[in-house]
Structures are given as C-alpha cells and as structure tokens.
mmCIF file of C-alpha atoms in Angstrom:
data_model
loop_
_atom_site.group_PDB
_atom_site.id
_atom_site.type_symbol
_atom_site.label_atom_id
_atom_site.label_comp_id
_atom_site.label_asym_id
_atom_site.label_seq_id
_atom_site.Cartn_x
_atom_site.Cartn_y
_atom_site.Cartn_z
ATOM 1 C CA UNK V 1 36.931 127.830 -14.665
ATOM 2 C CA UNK V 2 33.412 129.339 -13.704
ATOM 3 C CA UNK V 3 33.726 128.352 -10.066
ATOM 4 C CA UNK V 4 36.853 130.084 -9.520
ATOM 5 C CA UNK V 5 35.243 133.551 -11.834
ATOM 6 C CA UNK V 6 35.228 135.846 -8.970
ATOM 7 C CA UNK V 7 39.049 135.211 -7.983
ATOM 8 C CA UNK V 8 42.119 136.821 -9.256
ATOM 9 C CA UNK V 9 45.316 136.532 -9.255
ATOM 10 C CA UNK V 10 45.825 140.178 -7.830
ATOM 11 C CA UNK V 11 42.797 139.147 -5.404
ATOM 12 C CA UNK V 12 44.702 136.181 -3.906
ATOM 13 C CA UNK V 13 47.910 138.025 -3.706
ATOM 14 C CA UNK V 14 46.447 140.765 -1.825
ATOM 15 C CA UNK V 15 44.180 138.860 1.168
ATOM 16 C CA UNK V 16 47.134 136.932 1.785
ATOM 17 C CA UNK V 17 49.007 140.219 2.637
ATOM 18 C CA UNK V 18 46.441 141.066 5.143
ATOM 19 C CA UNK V 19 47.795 138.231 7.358
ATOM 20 C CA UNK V 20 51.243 140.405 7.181
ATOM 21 C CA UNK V 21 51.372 142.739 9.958
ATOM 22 C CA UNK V 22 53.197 145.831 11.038
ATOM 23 C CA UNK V 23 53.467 149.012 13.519
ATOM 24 C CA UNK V 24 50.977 150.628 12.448
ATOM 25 C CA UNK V 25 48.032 147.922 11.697
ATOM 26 C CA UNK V 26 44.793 147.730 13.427
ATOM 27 C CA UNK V 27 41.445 145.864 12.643
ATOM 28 C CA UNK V 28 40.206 149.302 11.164
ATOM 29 C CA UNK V 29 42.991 148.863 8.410
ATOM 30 C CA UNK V 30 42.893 145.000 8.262
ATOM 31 C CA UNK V 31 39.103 145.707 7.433
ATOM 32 C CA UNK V 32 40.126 148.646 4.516
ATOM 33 C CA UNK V 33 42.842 146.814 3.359
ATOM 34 C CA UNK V 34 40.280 144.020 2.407
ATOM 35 C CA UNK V 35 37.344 145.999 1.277
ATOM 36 C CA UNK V 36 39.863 147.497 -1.195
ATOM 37 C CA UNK V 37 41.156 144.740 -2.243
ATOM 38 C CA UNK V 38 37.859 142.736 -2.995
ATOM 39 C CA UNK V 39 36.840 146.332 -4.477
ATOM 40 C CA UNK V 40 39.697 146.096 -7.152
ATOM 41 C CA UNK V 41 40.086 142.328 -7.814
ATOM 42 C CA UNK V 42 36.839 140.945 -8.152
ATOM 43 C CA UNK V 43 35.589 140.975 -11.659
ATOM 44 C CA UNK V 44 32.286 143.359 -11.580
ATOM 45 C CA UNK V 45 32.347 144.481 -8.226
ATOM 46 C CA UNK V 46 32.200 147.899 -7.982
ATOM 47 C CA UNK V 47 32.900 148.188 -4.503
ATOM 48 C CA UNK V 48 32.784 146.403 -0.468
ATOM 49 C CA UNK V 49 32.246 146.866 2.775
ATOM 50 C CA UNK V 50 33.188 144.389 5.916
ATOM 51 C CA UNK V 51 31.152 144.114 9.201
ATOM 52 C CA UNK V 52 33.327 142.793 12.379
ATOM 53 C CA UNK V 53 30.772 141.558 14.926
ATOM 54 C CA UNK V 54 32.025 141.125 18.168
ATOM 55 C CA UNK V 55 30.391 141.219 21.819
ATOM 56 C CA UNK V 56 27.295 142.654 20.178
ATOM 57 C CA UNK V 57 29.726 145.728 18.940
ATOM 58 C CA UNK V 58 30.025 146.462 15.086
ATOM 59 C CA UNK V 59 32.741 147.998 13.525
ATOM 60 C CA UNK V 60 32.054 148.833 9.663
ATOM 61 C CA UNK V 61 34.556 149.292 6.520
ATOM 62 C CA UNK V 62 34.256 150.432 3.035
ATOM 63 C CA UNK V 63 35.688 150.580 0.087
ATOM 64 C CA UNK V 64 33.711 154.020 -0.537
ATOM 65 C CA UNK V 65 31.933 155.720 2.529
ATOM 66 C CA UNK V 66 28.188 155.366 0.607
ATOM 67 C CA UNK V 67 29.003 151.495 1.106
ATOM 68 C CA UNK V 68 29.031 152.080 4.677
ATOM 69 C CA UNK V 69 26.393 153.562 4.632
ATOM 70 C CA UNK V 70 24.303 151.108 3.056
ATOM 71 C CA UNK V 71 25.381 148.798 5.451
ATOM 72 C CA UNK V 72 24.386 151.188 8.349
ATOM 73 C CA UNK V 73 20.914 151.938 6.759
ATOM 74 C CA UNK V 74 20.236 148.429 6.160
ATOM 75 C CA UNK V 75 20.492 147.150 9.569
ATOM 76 C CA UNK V 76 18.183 150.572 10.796
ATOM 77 C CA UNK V 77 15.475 148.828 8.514
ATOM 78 C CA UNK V 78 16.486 145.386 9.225
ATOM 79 C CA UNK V 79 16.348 143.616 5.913
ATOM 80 C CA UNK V 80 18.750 142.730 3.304
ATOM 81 C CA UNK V 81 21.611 140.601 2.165
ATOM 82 C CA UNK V 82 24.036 141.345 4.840
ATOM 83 C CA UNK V 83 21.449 141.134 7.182
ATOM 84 C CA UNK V 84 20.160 137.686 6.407
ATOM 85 C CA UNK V 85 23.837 136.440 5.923
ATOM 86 C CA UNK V 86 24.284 137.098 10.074
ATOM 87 C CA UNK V 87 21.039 135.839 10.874
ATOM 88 C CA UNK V 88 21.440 132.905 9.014
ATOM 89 C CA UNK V 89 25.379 132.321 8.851
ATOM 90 C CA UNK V 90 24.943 131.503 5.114
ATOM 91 C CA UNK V 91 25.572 133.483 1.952
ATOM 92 C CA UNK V 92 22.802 135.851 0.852
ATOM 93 C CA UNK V 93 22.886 137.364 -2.815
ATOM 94 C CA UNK V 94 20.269 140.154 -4.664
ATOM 95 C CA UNK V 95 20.549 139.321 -8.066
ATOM 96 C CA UNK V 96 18.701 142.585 -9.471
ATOM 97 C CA UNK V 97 17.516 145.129 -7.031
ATOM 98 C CA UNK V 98 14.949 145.907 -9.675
ATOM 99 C CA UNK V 99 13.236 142.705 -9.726
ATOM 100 C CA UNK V 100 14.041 140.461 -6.395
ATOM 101 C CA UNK V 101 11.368 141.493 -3.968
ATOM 102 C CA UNK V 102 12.524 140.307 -0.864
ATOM 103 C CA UNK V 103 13.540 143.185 0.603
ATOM 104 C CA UNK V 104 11.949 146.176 -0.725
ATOM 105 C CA UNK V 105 13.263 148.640 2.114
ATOM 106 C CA UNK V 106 17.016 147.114 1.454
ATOM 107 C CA UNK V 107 16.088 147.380 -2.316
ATOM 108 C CA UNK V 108 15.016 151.211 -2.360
ATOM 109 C CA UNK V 109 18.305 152.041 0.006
ATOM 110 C CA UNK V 110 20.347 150.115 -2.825
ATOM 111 C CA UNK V 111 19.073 151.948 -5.682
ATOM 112 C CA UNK V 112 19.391 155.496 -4.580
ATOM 113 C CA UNK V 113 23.304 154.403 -4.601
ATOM 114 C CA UNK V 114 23.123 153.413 -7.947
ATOM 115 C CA UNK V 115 23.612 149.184 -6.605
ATOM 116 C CA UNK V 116 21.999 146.374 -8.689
ATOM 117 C CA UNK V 117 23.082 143.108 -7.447
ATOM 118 C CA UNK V 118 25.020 142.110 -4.051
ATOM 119 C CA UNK V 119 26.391 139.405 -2.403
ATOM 120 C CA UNK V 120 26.998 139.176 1.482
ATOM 121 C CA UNK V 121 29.203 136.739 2.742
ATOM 122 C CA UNK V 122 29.404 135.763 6.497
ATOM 123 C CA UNK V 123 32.635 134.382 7.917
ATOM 124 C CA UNK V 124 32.708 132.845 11.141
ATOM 125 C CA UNK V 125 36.525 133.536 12.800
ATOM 126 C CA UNK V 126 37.193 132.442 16.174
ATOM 127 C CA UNK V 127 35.854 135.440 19.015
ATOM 128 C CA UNK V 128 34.108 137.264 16.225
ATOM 129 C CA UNK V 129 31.799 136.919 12.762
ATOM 130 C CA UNK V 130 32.498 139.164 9.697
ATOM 131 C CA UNK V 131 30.104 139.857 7.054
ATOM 132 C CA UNK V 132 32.166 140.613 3.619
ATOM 133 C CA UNK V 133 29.536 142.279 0.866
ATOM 134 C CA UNK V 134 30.370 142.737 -2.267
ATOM 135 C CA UNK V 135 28.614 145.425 -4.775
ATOM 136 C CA UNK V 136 27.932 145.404 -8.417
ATOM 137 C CA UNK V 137 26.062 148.536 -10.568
ATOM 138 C CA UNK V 138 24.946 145.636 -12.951
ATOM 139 C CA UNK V 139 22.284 142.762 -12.535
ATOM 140 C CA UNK V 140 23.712 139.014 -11.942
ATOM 141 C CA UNK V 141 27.347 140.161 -11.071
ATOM 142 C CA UNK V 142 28.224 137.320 -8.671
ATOM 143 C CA UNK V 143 27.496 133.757 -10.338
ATOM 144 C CA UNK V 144 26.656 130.941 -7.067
ATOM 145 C CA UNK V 145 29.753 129.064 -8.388
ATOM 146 C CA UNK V 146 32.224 132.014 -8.202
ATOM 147 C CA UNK V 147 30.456 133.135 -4.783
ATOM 148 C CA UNK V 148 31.533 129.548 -3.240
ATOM 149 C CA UNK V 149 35.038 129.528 -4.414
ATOM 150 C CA UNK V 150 35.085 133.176 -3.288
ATOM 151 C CA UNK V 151 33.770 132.459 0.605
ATOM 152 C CA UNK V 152 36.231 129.555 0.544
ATOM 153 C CA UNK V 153 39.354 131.774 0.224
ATOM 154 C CA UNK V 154 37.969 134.720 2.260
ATOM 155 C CA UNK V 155 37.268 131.623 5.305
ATOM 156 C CA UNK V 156 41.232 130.565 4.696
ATOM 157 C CA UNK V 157 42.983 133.907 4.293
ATOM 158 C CA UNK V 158 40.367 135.583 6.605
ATOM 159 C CA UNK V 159 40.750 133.261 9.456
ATOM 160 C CA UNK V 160 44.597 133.997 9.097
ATOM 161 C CA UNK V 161 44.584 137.664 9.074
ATOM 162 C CA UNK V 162 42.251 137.541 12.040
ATOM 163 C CA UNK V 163 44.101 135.211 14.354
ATOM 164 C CA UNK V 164 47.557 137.091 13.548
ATOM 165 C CA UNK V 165 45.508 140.077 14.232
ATOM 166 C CA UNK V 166 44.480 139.054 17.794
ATOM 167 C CA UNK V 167 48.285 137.677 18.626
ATOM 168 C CA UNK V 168 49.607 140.863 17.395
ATOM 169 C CA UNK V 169 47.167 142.787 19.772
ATOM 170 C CA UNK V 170 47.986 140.476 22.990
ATOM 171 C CA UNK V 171 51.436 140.873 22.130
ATOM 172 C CA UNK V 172 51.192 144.812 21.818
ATOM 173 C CA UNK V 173 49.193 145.096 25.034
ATOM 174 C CA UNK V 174 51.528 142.487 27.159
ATOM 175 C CA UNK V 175 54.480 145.142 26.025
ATOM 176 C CA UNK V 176 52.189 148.151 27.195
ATOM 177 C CA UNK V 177 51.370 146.829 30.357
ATOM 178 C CA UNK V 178 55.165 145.625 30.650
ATOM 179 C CA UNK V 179 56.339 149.137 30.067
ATOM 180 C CA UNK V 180 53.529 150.865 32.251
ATOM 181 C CA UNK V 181 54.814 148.229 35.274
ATOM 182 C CA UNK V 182 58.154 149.179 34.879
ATOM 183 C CA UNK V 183 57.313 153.287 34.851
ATOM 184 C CA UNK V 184 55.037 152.845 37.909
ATOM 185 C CA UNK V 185 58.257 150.678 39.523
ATOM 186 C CA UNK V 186 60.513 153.848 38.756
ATOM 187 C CA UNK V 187 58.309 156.036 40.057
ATOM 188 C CA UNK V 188 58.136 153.992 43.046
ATOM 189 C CA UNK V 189 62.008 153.683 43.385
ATOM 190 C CA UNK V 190 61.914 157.671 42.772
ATOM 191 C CA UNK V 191 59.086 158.073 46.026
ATOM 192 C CA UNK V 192 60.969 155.968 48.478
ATOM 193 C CA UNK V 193 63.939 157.953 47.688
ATOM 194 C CA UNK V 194 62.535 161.077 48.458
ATOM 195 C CA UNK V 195 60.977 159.392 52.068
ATOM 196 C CA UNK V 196 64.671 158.297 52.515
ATOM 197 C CA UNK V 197 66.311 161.261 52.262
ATOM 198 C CA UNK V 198 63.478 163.531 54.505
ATOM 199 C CA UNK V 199 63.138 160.753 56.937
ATOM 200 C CA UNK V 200 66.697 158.579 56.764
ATOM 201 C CA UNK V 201 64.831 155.741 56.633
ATOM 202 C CA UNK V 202 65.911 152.364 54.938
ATOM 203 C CA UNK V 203 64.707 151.741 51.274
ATOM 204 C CA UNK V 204 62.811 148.684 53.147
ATOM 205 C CA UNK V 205 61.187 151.486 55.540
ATOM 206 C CA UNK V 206 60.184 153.640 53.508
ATOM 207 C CA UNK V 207 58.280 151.281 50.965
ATOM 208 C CA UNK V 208 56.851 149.790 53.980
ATOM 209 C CA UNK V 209 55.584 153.993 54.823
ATOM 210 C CA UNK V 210 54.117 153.843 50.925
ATOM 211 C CA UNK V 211 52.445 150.875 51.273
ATOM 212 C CA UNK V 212 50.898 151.875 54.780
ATOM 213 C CA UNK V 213 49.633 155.479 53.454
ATOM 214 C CA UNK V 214 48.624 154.061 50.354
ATOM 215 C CA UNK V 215 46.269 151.823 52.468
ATOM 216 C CA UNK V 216 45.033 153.937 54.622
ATOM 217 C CA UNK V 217 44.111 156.271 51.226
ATOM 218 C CA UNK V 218 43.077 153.115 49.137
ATOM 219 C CA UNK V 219 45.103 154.741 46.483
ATOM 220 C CA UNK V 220 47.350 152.345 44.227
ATOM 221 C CA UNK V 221 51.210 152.934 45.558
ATOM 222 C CA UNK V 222 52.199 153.268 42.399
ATOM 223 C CA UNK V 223 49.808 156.611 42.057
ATOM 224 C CA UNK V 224 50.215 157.702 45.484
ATOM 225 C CA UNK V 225 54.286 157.300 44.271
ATOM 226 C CA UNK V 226 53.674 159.533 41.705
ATOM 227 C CA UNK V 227 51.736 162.162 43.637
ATOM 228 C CA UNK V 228 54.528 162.236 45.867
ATOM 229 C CA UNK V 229 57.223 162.661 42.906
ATOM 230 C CA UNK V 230 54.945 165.623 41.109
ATOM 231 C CA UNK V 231 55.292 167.249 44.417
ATOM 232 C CA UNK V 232 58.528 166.824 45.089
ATOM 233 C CA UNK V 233 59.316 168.492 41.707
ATOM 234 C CA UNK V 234 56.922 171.305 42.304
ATOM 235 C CA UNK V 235 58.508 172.183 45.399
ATOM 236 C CA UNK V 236 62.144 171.449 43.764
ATOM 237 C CA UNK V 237 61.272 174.502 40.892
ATOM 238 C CA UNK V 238 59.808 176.881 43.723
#
C-alpha cells in the first residue's frame, strides 16, 4: 500500500487520457493536461510543472504560472531538483527546503513561493527527455516508495502520450503538405491556362514556358504560377 501512496485512482484515469488525442491537441496541452492532473491527484502535491527537452530547446508547463517560474529561475542559477534529475537521469527529491542544504540558491527561490519539499522526475521518451516535478507546501510530501511507483506509471502512460503525440503530428503535417501540393498544382493548372489562352499554346507548351521562366528566375513554378494568377486577377478587376 505505501509504494503505490502517491497514485490515485483519478490520477491513473487521467494520464491515460493524455494518450487520447484530438483537433485541437498540441504538446503545450499534452504538457497542461498532465501538470494538472498530477496537481489534483497526487496526495499532497500542491502543484507541477513538466520540462520537454528536445534539440537543446525547452518548452515549460505548469499547473500555476509561479511553478514555471521556479523552474525557469532554477535553471538561471543552475541548482536544484529538476536540475540534477536531467543531469543525472535519476529522480531528485528536497525533503524540507528549510533544512536540506544542497542547494541553497534552489532553496531560497523555493521558499519565496511558499514550496517545502519537491520531487523531480526525469523521463526518458524516445526523441526527447521530460522532467515531471511535483510540489508540496509541507516537509516529506513524497515518500521514496510512492516516488518509484509514481515514475513507473508516468514512464508507461508518458511514453504513450508522447509517441501518439509525434504520429499525430507526422500525420497532421503529411495532410498539410498534401493539401499545400495540391493548391500549388491548382494554381499551376490555373497559370498554364492563362498562357494558353494569350498564347494558344498546348497545356504541354505552356507548362514547358513555366518551367523555362521559372528557371531562368530560380523561382519555384508553383510561386511564379501564382504570381502569374494574382496578376491575371488584378488586371481582370481593372
């Protein structure tokens, strides 16, 4: 029973919904949706925040924006829990601000927002590392049993949410670069109409005059199509 103390039923229920994805979700909301949740189910915890490290590039979550700014301040001075969990890709924990020592820059940045004990959490997920912390306003909030069992299930439902994240994304871009090839190929089909009709050229023709300009211009033919269209209309309205 004590190794499982920092998980939930409402916890569970909600990380596995982050690996449910819609319209409208992006890794800024994947990243809310779990600092909330973490916020609300974990006994103690007064609030999160969730680090997505990627390329060098850091994008930062919070259950409440003084969280993120903890975060932020904490990797200006360099020291702390979160900061040792990415350095060392193991758990770091500050039982009592008050008393710990370790990091007394991280520990005066804690205190002036009212923190007493954290727990930082890094997650390895394939193209990227996360860093989940987790916030208590009292002393000894986050027992080394319940912070294993915890890291287990945010490694399994994490690594879930993350990899339907990145298949949703290829999936959304493949259908915007789909839909931007098929404008530039109307435009196109638009141009070499307007060549045929001022020249009487063949369709083959006038692609062939496109191609040939575009060239000479080392302009795309699909943009050179659609400077020809634009003018086309302007010259249609005068």
């Amino acid at each position: 029973m004590e190794s499982t103390a920092l998980i939930t039923p409402g916890l569970a229920r909600d990380l596995a919904a982050l690996g449910r994805l819609g319209e409208d979700t992006s890794m800024e909301s994947v990243l809310r949706g779990l600092t909330t949740a973490l916020a609300a189910g974990v006994p103690g915890c007064a609030g999160a925040s969730a680090e997505h490290w990627r390329d060098q590039r850091v994008l930062v979550s919070g259950s409440h924006s003084e969280l993120i700014m903890l975060v932020e301040g904490e990797r200006e001075v360099g020291e702390g829990p979160s900061v040792e969990a990415r350095k060392s890709g193991a758990r770091a924990s500050v039982a009592d601000v008050l008393t710990d020592g370790r990091w007394p820059r991280y520990d005066a940045l804690a205190t002036r927002w009212g923190i007493r004990s954290a727990l930082a959490v890094p997650i390895d997920v394939a193209q990227a590392q996360l860093v989940v912390g987790l916030y208590s306003v009292r002393p000894g909030a986050f027992s080394p049993q319940g912070a294993h069992s915890l890291t287990d299930m945010l490694t399994e439902q994490l690594g879930v949410a993350m990899a339907n994240m990145w298949d949703f994304e290829e999936v959304r871009t493949d259908a915007a670069q789909l839909q931007e090839a098929l404008a530039g190929r109307a435009l196109i089909d638009q141009a070499k109409g307007i060549i045929m009709q001022t020249s009487g050229c063949s369709a083959e023709d006038a692609f062939e005059e496109l191609r040939r300009i575009s060239q000479h211009h080392q302009v795309k033919v699909a943009d050179l199509a659609r400077l020809l269209v634009e003018e086309h209309q302007r010259k249609s309205r005068r």
